Short mmCIF file of N, CA and C in Angstrom, two decimals:
data_model
loop_
_atom_site.label_atom_id
_atom_site.label_comp_id
_atom_site.label_asym_id
_atom_site.label_seq_id
_atom_site.Cartn_x
_atom_site.Cartn_y
_atom_site.Cartn_z
N MET B 282 39.58 -38.01 -10.84
CA MET B 282 38.40 -37.94 -10.04
C MET B 282 37.36 -38.91 -10.56
N ALA B 283 36.75 -39.57 -9.66
CA ALA B 283 35.72 -40.54 -10.04
C ALA B 283 34.36 -39.84 -10.01
N GLU B 284 33.67 -39.98 -11.09
CA GLU B 284 32.34 -39.37 -11.18
C GLU B 284 31.31 -40.41 -10.78
N THR B 285 30.46 -40.03 -9.85
CA THR B 285 29.42 -40.96 -9.42
C THR B 285 28.15 -40.64 -10.18
N THR B 286 27.57 -41.65 -10.75
CA THR B 286 26.31 -41.47 -11.46
C THR B 286 25.25 -42.32 -10.79
N LYS B 287 24.14 -41.73 -10.60
CA LYS B 287 23.02 -42.43 -9.97
C LYS B 287 22.11 -42.95 -11.07
N LYS B 288 21.77 -44.19 -10.97
CA LYS B 288 20.87 -44.77 -11.96
C LYS B 288 19.45 -44.32 -11.61
N LEU B 289 18.79 -43.70 -12.59
CA LEU B 289 17.46 -43.16 -12.37
C LEU B 289 16.40 -44.22 -12.62
N THR B 290 15.38 -44.16 -11.80
CA THR B 290 14.23 -45.03 -12.03
C THR B 290 13.44 -44.44 -13.20
N PRO B 291 12.57 -45.22 -13.81
CA PRO B 291 11.76 -44.67 -14.93
C PRO B 291 10.96 -43.44 -14.52
N ARG B 292 10.45 -43.43 -13.30
CA ARG B 292 9.67 -42.29 -12.83
C ARG B 292 10.56 -41.05 -12.70
N GLU B 293 11.75 -41.21 -12.13
CA GLU B 293 12.68 -40.09 -11.99
C GLU B 293 13.16 -39.60 -13.36
N ARG B 294 13.36 -40.52 -14.28
CA ARG B 294 13.80 -40.14 -15.63
C ARG B 294 12.71 -39.32 -16.33
N LYS B 295 11.44 -39.72 -16.14
CA LYS B 295 10.34 -39.00 -16.76
C LYS B 295 10.25 -37.57 -16.20
N LYS B 296 10.42 -37.43 -14.88
CA LYS B 296 10.41 -36.11 -14.27
C LYS B 296 11.56 -35.25 -14.79
N ALA B 297 12.73 -35.86 -14.91
CA ALA B 297 13.90 -35.12 -15.40
C ALA B 297 13.69 -34.69 -16.84
N ASP B 298 13.08 -35.54 -17.65
CA ASP B 298 12.80 -35.19 -19.05
C ASP B 298 11.82 -34.02 -19.14
N LYS B 299 10.77 -34.04 -18.30
CA LYS B 299 9.80 -32.95 -18.30
C LYS B 299 10.46 -31.64 -17.88
N ARG B 300 11.31 -31.72 -16.86
CA ARG B 300 12.02 -30.54 -16.38
C ARG B 300 12.91 -29.97 -17.49
N ALA B 301 13.59 -30.85 -18.21
CA ALA B 301 14.47 -30.41 -19.29
C ALA B 301 13.65 -29.78 -20.42
N ALA B 302 12.48 -30.32 -20.71
CA ALA B 302 11.63 -29.77 -21.76
C ALA B 302 11.13 -28.37 -21.38
N ARG B 303 10.74 -28.19 -20.11
CA ARG B 303 10.30 -26.87 -19.66
C ARG B 303 11.43 -25.86 -19.75
N THR B 304 12.62 -26.27 -19.35
CA THR B 304 13.77 -25.38 -19.40
C THR B 304 14.08 -24.99 -20.84
N ALA B 305 14.00 -25.95 -21.76
CA ALA B 305 14.25 -25.67 -23.17
C ALA B 305 13.19 -24.72 -23.73
N ALA B 306 11.95 -24.90 -23.32
CA ALA B 306 10.87 -24.02 -23.80
C ALA B 306 11.09 -22.59 -23.32
N ARG B 307 11.50 -22.45 -22.08
CA ARG B 307 11.77 -21.10 -21.56
C ARG B 307 12.94 -20.46 -22.29
N ALA B 308 13.96 -21.24 -22.54
CA ALA B 308 15.15 -20.71 -23.22
C ALA B 308 14.83 -20.30 -24.65
N SER B 309 13.90 -20.99 -25.29
CA SER B 309 13.56 -20.67 -26.67
C SER B 309 12.61 -19.48 -26.76
N GLY B 310 12.08 -19.03 -25.63
CA GLY B 310 11.17 -17.89 -25.63
C GLY B 310 9.73 -18.25 -25.90
N ALA B 311 9.40 -19.53 -25.84
CA ALA B 311 8.02 -19.96 -26.10
C ALA B 311 7.12 -19.52 -24.95
N ASN B 312 5.87 -19.28 -25.29
CA ASN B 312 4.89 -18.91 -24.27
C ASN B 312 4.42 -20.13 -23.49
N PRO B 313 3.96 -19.91 -22.25
CA PRO B 313 3.38 -21.03 -21.51
C PRO B 313 2.08 -21.51 -22.17
N ARG B 314 1.65 -22.70 -21.79
CA ARG B 314 0.45 -23.31 -22.40
C ARG B 314 -0.81 -22.47 -22.23
N TRP B 315 -0.93 -21.76 -21.12
CA TRP B 315 -2.15 -21.02 -20.82
C TRP B 315 -2.26 -19.73 -21.63
N PHE B 316 -1.20 -19.29 -22.27
CA PHE B 316 -1.16 -17.96 -22.88
C PHE B 316 -2.20 -17.80 -23.99
N VAL B 317 -2.21 -18.70 -24.95
CA VAL B 317 -3.13 -18.58 -26.09
C VAL B 317 -4.59 -18.71 -25.67
N PRO B 318 -4.95 -19.68 -24.81
CA PRO B 318 -6.36 -19.73 -24.39
C PRO B 318 -6.82 -18.46 -23.66
N VAL B 319 -5.96 -17.87 -22.85
CA VAL B 319 -6.33 -16.63 -22.15
C VAL B 319 -6.48 -15.50 -23.16
N MET B 320 -5.56 -15.41 -24.10
CA MET B 320 -5.60 -14.37 -25.12
C MET B 320 -6.90 -14.45 -25.93
N VAL B 321 -7.22 -15.62 -26.43
CA VAL B 321 -8.44 -15.80 -27.21
C VAL B 321 -9.67 -15.59 -26.33
N GLY B 322 -9.61 -16.07 -25.10
CA GLY B 322 -10.73 -15.92 -24.17
C GLY B 322 -11.05 -14.46 -23.90
N LEU B 323 -10.02 -13.64 -23.69
CA LEU B 323 -10.27 -12.22 -23.45
C LEU B 323 -10.95 -11.56 -24.64
N MET B 324 -10.49 -11.90 -25.83
CA MET B 324 -11.10 -11.30 -27.02
C MET B 324 -12.55 -11.76 -27.19
N LEU B 325 -12.81 -13.04 -26.90
CA LEU B 325 -14.18 -13.54 -27.03
C LEU B 325 -15.10 -12.96 -25.96
N ILE B 326 -14.60 -12.81 -24.73
CA ILE B 326 -15.40 -12.19 -23.66
C ILE B 326 -15.78 -10.77 -24.06
N GLY B 327 -14.81 -10.03 -24.59
CA GLY B 327 -15.09 -8.67 -25.03
C GLY B 327 -16.14 -8.62 -26.12
N LEU B 328 -16.02 -9.53 -27.08
CA LEU B 328 -16.99 -9.58 -28.18
C LEU B 328 -18.38 -9.91 -27.66
N VAL B 329 -18.48 -10.91 -26.81
CA VAL B 329 -19.78 -11.30 -26.24
C VAL B 329 -20.36 -10.15 -25.42
N TRP B 330 -19.50 -9.43 -24.68
CA TRP B 330 -19.96 -8.31 -23.85
C TRP B 330 -20.60 -7.23 -24.73
N VAL B 331 -19.91 -6.86 -25.80
CA VAL B 331 -20.41 -5.80 -26.69
C VAL B 331 -21.68 -6.25 -27.41
N VAL B 332 -21.69 -7.47 -27.91
CA VAL B 332 -22.87 -7.97 -28.61
C VAL B 332 -24.06 -8.06 -27.66
N THR B 333 -23.83 -8.53 -26.44
CA THR B 333 -24.91 -8.61 -25.45
C THR B 333 -25.47 -7.22 -25.15
N TYR B 334 -24.59 -6.25 -25.03
CA TYR B 334 -25.02 -4.88 -24.76
C TYR B 334 -25.95 -4.37 -25.87
N TYR B 335 -25.56 -4.61 -27.11
CA TYR B 335 -26.39 -4.14 -28.23
C TYR B 335 -27.68 -4.93 -28.36
N LEU B 336 -27.63 -6.24 -28.23
CA LEU B 336 -28.83 -7.04 -28.42
C LEU B 336 -29.88 -6.83 -27.33
N THR B 337 -29.45 -6.50 -26.12
CA THR B 337 -30.40 -6.30 -25.03
C THR B 337 -30.78 -4.83 -24.87
N GLN B 338 -30.40 -4.01 -25.82
CA GLN B 338 -30.72 -2.57 -25.82
C GLN B 338 -30.27 -1.91 -24.52
N ALA B 339 -29.03 -2.17 -24.13
CA ALA B 339 -28.34 -1.53 -23.00
C ALA B 339 -28.85 -1.98 -21.63
N ARG B 340 -29.59 -3.08 -21.55
CA ARG B 340 -30.03 -3.57 -20.24
C ARG B 340 -29.01 -4.49 -19.58
N PHE B 341 -28.24 -5.19 -20.38
CA PHE B 341 -27.23 -6.11 -19.86
C PHE B 341 -25.91 -5.77 -20.52
N PRO B 342 -24.79 -6.15 -20.08
CA PRO B 342 -24.41 -6.88 -18.90
C PRO B 342 -24.58 -6.09 -17.60
N VAL B 343 -24.30 -4.77 -17.58
CA VAL B 343 -24.49 -3.98 -16.36
C VAL B 343 -25.27 -2.73 -16.76
N GLU B 344 -26.54 -2.71 -16.41
CA GLU B 344 -27.41 -1.61 -16.85
C GLU B 344 -26.95 -0.26 -16.32
N ALA B 345 -26.46 -0.22 -15.10
CA ALA B 345 -26.06 1.04 -14.48
C ALA B 345 -24.86 1.68 -15.17
N TRP B 346 -24.08 0.90 -15.88
CA TRP B 346 -22.89 1.45 -16.54
C TRP B 346 -23.23 2.21 -17.81
N GLY B 347 -24.36 1.96 -18.38
CA GLY B 347 -24.74 2.65 -19.61
C GLY B 347 -23.75 2.35 -20.73
N ASN B 348 -23.31 3.42 -21.39
CA ASN B 348 -22.38 3.24 -22.51
C ASN B 348 -20.99 2.77 -22.08
N TRP B 349 -20.69 2.80 -20.81
CA TRP B 349 -19.40 2.30 -20.33
C TRP B 349 -19.28 0.80 -20.53
N ASN B 350 -20.40 0.13 -20.79
CA ASN B 350 -20.33 -1.29 -21.15
C ASN B 350 -19.51 -1.49 -22.43
N LEU B 351 -19.61 -0.54 -23.34
CA LEU B 351 -18.79 -0.62 -24.55
C LEU B 351 -17.31 -0.52 -24.21
N GLY B 352 -17.00 0.38 -23.27
CA GLY B 352 -15.61 0.52 -22.84
C GLY B 352 -15.09 -0.75 -22.19
N ALA B 353 -15.93 -1.40 -21.38
CA ALA B 353 -15.52 -2.65 -20.74
C ALA B 353 -15.30 -3.73 -21.78
N GLY B 354 -16.22 -3.87 -22.71
CA GLY B 354 -16.09 -4.88 -23.76
C GLY B 354 -14.86 -4.66 -24.61
N PHE B 355 -14.66 -3.41 -25.04
CA PHE B 355 -13.48 -3.12 -25.85
C PHE B 355 -12.20 -3.22 -25.01
N GLY B 356 -12.30 -3.00 -23.72
CA GLY B 356 -11.14 -3.19 -22.85
C GLY B 356 -10.67 -4.64 -22.85
N PHE B 357 -11.61 -5.58 -22.77
CA PHE B 357 -11.25 -6.99 -22.86
C PHE B 357 -10.62 -7.31 -24.22
N ILE B 358 -11.21 -6.76 -25.27
CA ILE B 358 -10.69 -7.02 -26.61
C ILE B 358 -9.27 -6.47 -26.76
N VAL B 359 -9.04 -5.27 -26.27
CA VAL B 359 -7.71 -4.65 -26.36
C VAL B 359 -6.70 -5.44 -25.54
N ALA B 360 -7.11 -5.90 -24.36
CA ALA B 360 -6.19 -6.71 -23.54
C ALA B 360 -5.78 -7.98 -24.28
N GLY B 361 -6.73 -8.63 -24.92
CA GLY B 361 -6.41 -9.81 -25.72
C GLY B 361 -5.51 -9.47 -26.90
N PHE B 362 -5.81 -8.34 -27.55
CA PHE B 362 -4.98 -7.92 -28.68
C PHE B 362 -3.56 -7.61 -28.23
N LEU B 363 -3.41 -6.95 -27.09
CA LEU B 363 -2.06 -6.65 -26.59
C LEU B 363 -1.29 -7.93 -26.28
N MET B 364 -2.00 -8.96 -25.87
CA MET B 364 -1.32 -10.24 -25.64
C MET B 364 -0.78 -10.84 -26.93
N THR B 365 -1.44 -10.54 -28.06
CA THR B 365 -0.97 -11.08 -29.33
C THR B 365 0.41 -10.55 -29.69
N THR B 366 0.76 -9.38 -29.19
CA THR B 366 2.07 -8.81 -29.50
C THR B 366 3.19 -9.55 -28.76
N ARG B 367 2.85 -10.31 -27.72
CA ARG B 367 3.85 -11.08 -26.97
C ARG B 367 3.83 -12.57 -27.31
N TRP B 368 2.96 -12.96 -28.24
CA TRP B 368 2.79 -14.36 -28.60
C TRP B 368 3.95 -14.82 -29.46
N ARG B 369 4.53 -15.96 -29.11
CA ARG B 369 5.64 -16.52 -29.90
C ARG B 369 5.33 -17.91 -30.33
#
């Protein structure tokens, strides 16, 4: 049997290389690029939320929530922390 091979242009070769790299990253269990920034962002948002609540004497971020602002802030922090358990 004769195998036909198509000569790839540089642009097609670059796309094929990127595709192969993504496939290899998935196979190795690596996280996507957005994972770490989202993880750190959630923890920082939670920290800023709690600090803002204390510094403004419960007027901000949401005055009507009262002490539930602490729950919201710690919720962001916990979500970020839970993401750390999946980080590879």
